[in-house]
Coordinates of C-alpha atoms and ligand atoms in Angstrom, one line a residue:
M1 CA 0.3 0.1 -0.1
P2 CA 1.3 3.4 -1.1
D3 CA 2.3 5.7 2.1
N4 CA -0.3 8.2 0.5
L5 CA -3.8 6.5 1.0
V6 CA -6.4 8.4 -1.9
K7 CA -8.5 10.4 1.2
S8 CA -12.0 10.0 0.9
K9 CA -14.4 12.8 1.0
E10 CA -15.1 12.0 4.2
L11 CA -12.3 11.7 5.7
K12 CA -10.9 14.8 4.1
V13 CA -14.1 16.7 5.8
A14 CA -12.7 15.4 8.9
L15 CA -9.6 16.1 8.3
E16 CA -10.6 19.5 7.6
A17 CA -12.6 19.7 11.1
A18 CA -10.0 18.6 13.3
L19 CA -7.6 21.3 11.6
E20 CA -9.7 24.0 12.1
A21 CA -11.1 22.8 15.7
G22 CA -7.0 22.6 16.5
K23 CA -6.6 26.2 14.9
I24 CA -9.2 27.1 18.0
L25 CA -7.8 25.3 20.5
E26 CA -3.8 27.3 20.3
R27 CA -5.7 30.6 20.3
H28 CA -7.3 29.4 23.6
L29 CA -3.6 28.3 24.7
E30 CA -2.4 31.4 24.3
T31 CA -4.9 33.5 26.1
D32 CA -6.5 32.9 29.4
I33 CA -8.4 29.7 29.6
I34 CA -11.1 30.3 31.1
K35 CA -12.5 27.2 33.2
S36 CA -16.3 26.3 34.6
M37 CA -17.5 23.2 36.2
K38 CA -19.4 21.4 34.6
H39 CA -22.6 19.6 36.2
D40 CA -20.2 15.9 37.3
K41 CA -17.5 18.3 38.5
S42 CA -15.8 17.8 35.1
I43 CA -14.0 20.8 34.6
S44 CA -15.0 22.7 30.9
V45 CA -13.0 25.5 29.3
L46 CA -14.9 28.0 26.3
A47 CA -12.4 26.1 23.4
D48 CA -14.3 23.2 23.4
G49 CA -18.0 24.9 22.9
E50 CA -16.4 27.1 20.0
S51 CA -14.8 23.7 18.6
E52 CA -17.2 22.2 18.3
E53 CA -19.3 24.9 16.4
M54 CA -16.7 24.5 14.5
I55 CA -16.4 20.8 13.7
K56 CA -20.4 20.7 13.1
K57 CA -20.4 23.7 10.8
I58 CA -17.6 22.0 8.6
I59 CA -19.0 18.7 8.9
F60 CA -22.4 19.9 7.7
E61 CA -21.6 22.3 5.2
A62 CA -20.5 19.2 3.5
F63 CA -23.1 16.5 4.8
P64 CA -25.9 18.3 5.7
E65 CA -28.4 14.7 5.9
H66 CA -25.6 13.1 8.5
S67 CA -25.9 13.3 12.3
I68 CA -23.8 14.3 14.6
L69 CA -23.1 13.1 18.3
G70 CA -20.6 15.9 19.7
E71 CA -19.9 15.8 23.4
E72 CA -21.2 19.5 24.0
T73 CA -24.4 19.6 22.3
G74 CA -25.7 15.9 22.2
M75 CA -27.1 14.7 18.9
T76 CA -27.9 17.2 16.0
G77 CA -28.7 16.7 12.9
Q78 CA -31.2 14.7 10.4
E79 CA -31.7 11.1 11.6
S80 CA -29.4 9.0 9.7
D81 CA -27.5 5.7 9.7
Y82 CA -23.8 8.1 9.0
V83 CA -23.2 9.1 12.7
W84 CA -20.3 11.2 13.1
H85 CA -19.0 11.3 17.1
V86 CA -16.8 14.2 17.5
D87 CA -14.9 15.6 21.2
P88 CA -14.1 18.7 20.2
L89 CA -11.2 18.8 23.3
D90 CA -10.6 15.5 24.5
G91 CA -7.9 16.2 27.8
T92 CA -9.2 19.2 29.1
R93 CA -7.8 18.8 31.8
N94 CA -4.1 18.9 30.8
F95 CA -5.4 21.1 28.3
A96 CA -6.9 24.1 30.8
H97 CA -3.3 23.3 32.7
G98 CA -1.4 24.1 29.6
V99 CA -0.1 20.4 29.3
P100 CA 0.4 19.6 25.5
F101 CA -1.7 16.0 25.9
F102 CA -4.8 17.0 24.5
C103 CA -6.8 16.8 21.1
V104 CA -9.1 17.1 18.6
A105 CA -11.4 13.5 17.9
I106 CA -13.4 12.6 15.2
A107 CA -15.0 9.8 13.9
L108 CA -17.6 8.8 11.6
E109 CA -19.5 5.4 12.6
Y110 CA -21.7 3.6 9.6
K111 CA -24.1 1.8 11.0
G112 CA -21.9 0.1 13.8
E113 CA -19.3 0.2 11.7
L114 CA -16.2 2.8 12.2
R115 CA -15.7 4.3 9.0
V116 CA -12.9 7.2 9.5
G117 CA -11.0 8.6 12.6
V118 CA -9.0 11.7 12.9
V119 CA -7.2 12.6 16.5
Y120 CA -5.5 15.3 16.1
N121 CA -3.0 17.1 18.8
P122 CA -2.6 20.9 17.2
A123 CA 0.2 21.7 20.5
T124 CA 2.7 18.6 19.1
R125 CA 0.8 18.7 15.6
S126 CA 0.0 15.4 15.9
L127 CA -2.2 14.8 13.4
F128 CA -3.5 10.5 12.7
Y129 CA -6.2 9.9 10.7
A130 CA -7.4 6.2 9.6
E131 CA -10.2 5.0 7.1
K132 CA -11.7 1.2 7.1
N133 CA -9.5 -0.9 5.4
K134 CA -7.2 1.8 4.5
G135 CA -3.7 1.8 7.5
T136 CA -3.1 4.8 9.8
Y137 CA -1.2 7.5 9.3
L138 CA 0.8 10.3 11.2
N139 CA 1.5 13.0 9.3
D140 CA 0.8 11.5 6.2
K141 CA 3.0 8.5 6.5
R142 CA 2.0 5.1 7.5
I143 CA 2.0 3.9 11.1
F144 CA 1.7 0.5 13.2
V145 CA 1.7 -1.1 16.6
S146 CA 4.6 -1.8 18.3
K147 CA 6.6 -5.4 18.1
D148 CA 7.1 -5.4 22.2
G149 CA 5.8 -7.6 24.5
E150 CA 5.7 -7.6 27.9
V151 CA 9.2 -6.7 28.7
H152 CA 9.3 -2.6 29.0
S153 CA 6.1 -1.9 28.1
M154 CA 4.0 0.8 28.9
I155 CA 0.2 0.9 28.9
T156 CA -2.4 3.4 30.0
V157 CA -6.1 3.1 31.0
S158 CA -8.6 5.6 30.4
R159 CA -11.7 5.0 32.8
G160 CA -14.8 6.9 32.7
K161 CA -17.3 8.1 35.6
K162 CA -19.2 5.0 36.9
P163 CA -18.0 3.9 41.1
S164 CA -17.5 0.4 40.0
D165 CA -15.1 1.6 36.5
E166 CA -13.6 3.8 39.1
K167 CA -12.7 1.2 41.1
L168 CA -11.5 -1.8 38.8
F169 CA -9.5 1.7 37.3
R170 CA -8.1 1.4 40.6
E171 CA -7.2 -2.1 41.3
L172 CA -5.7 -2.1 37.9
M173 CA -3.3 1.1 38.5
H174 CA -2.1 -0.7 41.4
D175 CA -2.0 -4.1 40.1
L176 CA -1.6 -4.6 37.0
P177 CA 2.5 -4.5 36.6
I178 CA 2.4 -7.7 35.4
H179 CA 5.8 -7.3 35.2
N180 CA 8.5 -5.3 36.9
S181 CA 9.2 -3.4 33.4
V182 CA 5.5 -2.9 32.9
S183 CA 4.2 1.1 33.2
I184 CA 1.2 1.7 34.1
R185 CA -0.6 5.4 33.3
D186 CA -3.0 7.4 33.2
F187 CA -2.5 10.4 30.7
G188 CA -5.8 11.9 30.8
C189 CA -6.7 11.6 27.0
A190 CA -8.2 9.1 25.7
A191 CA -8.0 9.5 22.3
L192 CA -4.6 10.2 22.1
D193 CA -4.1 7.2 24.3
L194 CA -5.1 5.0 21.6
A195 CA -3.5 7.3 18.5
Y196 CA -0.1 6.3 21.1
V197 CA -1.0 2.3 20.9
A198 CA -1.5 3.1 16.8
Q199 CA 1.8 4.8 16.5
G200 CA 3.5 2.1 18.5
A201 CA 5.1 4.0 21.5
L202 CA 2.2 2.2 23.8
E203 CA 1.6 -1.2 23.8
A204 CA -2.3 -1.3 25.1
D205 CA -4.7 0.8 26.4
V206 CA -8.1 -0.5 28.7
Q207 CA -10.8 1.7 28.0
L208 CA -12.9 1.7 30.8
G209 CA -16.6 3.0 30.3
L210 CA -15.9 5.8 28.5
N211 CA -18.3 8.0 25.6
S212 CA -18.6 6.4 22.1
Y213 CA -16.7 10.3 21.2
D214 CA -13.7 9.4 23.3
F215 CA -12.8 6.6 21.7
A216 CA -14.2 5.9 18.5
A217 CA -11.7 7.7 16.0
G218 CA -8.9 6.0 18.3
A219 CA -10.4 3.0 18.2
L220 CA -10.0 2.7 14.8
L221 CA -6.5 4.5 14.6
V222 CA -5.5 1.2 16.7
L223 CA -7.4 -1.2 14.2
E224 CA -5.7 0.3 11.1
A225 CA -2.1 0.2 12.5
G226 CA -2.6 -3.5 13.0
G227 CA -3.5 -3.7 16.3
K228 CA -6.3 -6.1 17.9
V229 CA -9.2 -4.3 19.9
T230 CA -11.4 -6.8 22.5
A231 CA -14.2 -6.4 25.1
L232 CA -12.2 -6.8 28.7
D233 CA -13.1 -10.8 28.6
G234 CA -11.6 -11.2 25.3
S235 CA -14.3 -11.7 23.2
P236 CA -14.8 -9.7 19.8
W237 CA -15.4 -6.1 20.6
K238 CA -18.0 -4.3 18.8
F239 CA -18.8 -0.3 18.3
P240 CA -20.1 1.1 20.8
D241 CA -19.2 -1.2 23.8
N242 CA -17.3 1.0 26.1
H243 CA -15.1 -1.1 28.0
F244 CA -12.6 -2.6 26.1
I245 CA -8.4 -3.9 25.6
A246 CA -6.9 -2.4 22.7
S247 CA -3.6 -3.4 22.4
N248 CA -0.5 -4.5 19.5
G249 CA -1.7 -7.8 19.9
I250 CA 1.4 -9.3 21.7
F251 CA 0.5 -9.5 25.0
H252 CA -3.1 -9.2 24.8
D253 CA -4.3 -12.5 26.5
V254 CA -2.3 -11.9 28.9
L255 CA -3.8 -8.5 29.7
V256 CA -7.3 -9.9 29.6
A257 CA -6.9 -12.6 31.9
E258 CA -5.0 -9.9 34.4
V259 CA -7.6 -7.8 34.5
K260 CA -10.2 -11.0 34.7
K261 CA -8.5 -11.5 37.6
Q262 CA -9.2 -7.9 38.8
K263 CA -12.9 -8.0 38.0
E264 CA -13.0 -11.1 39.5
K265 CA -12.0 -9.7 42.7
L266 CA -14.3 -7.2 43.2
N267 CA -17.6 -9.2 41.5
H268 CA -17.2 -5.8 38.1
E269 CA -20.0 -7.1 35.9
Ligands
IPD301 C1 -11.6 12.7 29.6 C2 -10.4 12.1 29.1 C3 -10.2 11.5 30.3 C4 -11.1 10.5 30.8 C5 -12.2 11.4 31.4 C6 -12.6 11.7 30.6 P1 -12.7 15.1 28.2 O1 -12.2 13.5 28.2 O2 -10.3 11.3 28.0 O3 -9.1 10.2 30.1 O4 -10.2 9.7 32.0 O5 -13.0 10.4 31.9 O6 -14.0 12.9 30.3 O7 -13.1 15.2 29.7 O8 -11.2 15.7 29.2 O9 -13.6 15.3 26.9
CA302 CA1 -13.5 13.1 26.6
CA303 CA1 -14.3 16.9 25.5

């Protein structure tokens, strides 16, 4: 497969939307970041609303008949089998603290199948994208998952907000080190964690109960980069199930067994 893929209109639109939204995030980073608290005590910044507005404008101009599920504005547009999953700013807390580990995440789903995924970190100018059956790219270069086994591997855990997921998260962070040289991290930006699994920087990411827009784009990046995505118990994963393990495939089964052990300990369903 050539390094430069022939991009579909859907991918081109998603890339344009991510780059334009990225400019908005950059502008906010350079000025005062105005923070407020959401009802669930998570943080919100002005930038995410503006970013989502821009993404929706660009997608609806190109595809007025599609629907968009955005974190800030919910489901909008026509009822359609084509649904865009949009996180206009993933890693809000990092962004609010000026830590350059945040991104825009945009994915297109058609009847449960992920067709397009884009993750863009404007702070590092890292533009990850994938199309179903066409591979994963970082700044127009094809990328693949790592070939490392569990020794010296780095794993991230991305957690949602349910108390049972929070408990499992704590256990995994504490007990997962299968081997002394395995590092476990929570970088606070689920979409980018998955992008780094696709790039081969991380060996795996465990997702515990996030929203579709947090992981849709990243999951496709991992799959198209040659990685493996399964439910926590190793059974086949189906979008939009939000508990899963995404890895380079090499020590996937070891990880599944470890997560199972922790789940049994906690009676996590
Ligand atoms: C958050 C990030 C983080 C995850 C949080 C999410 P946001 O998204 O993806 O990794 O642990 O649960 O809410 O709020 O920064 O878009
Ligand atoms: Ca998010
Ligand atoms: Ca967000």
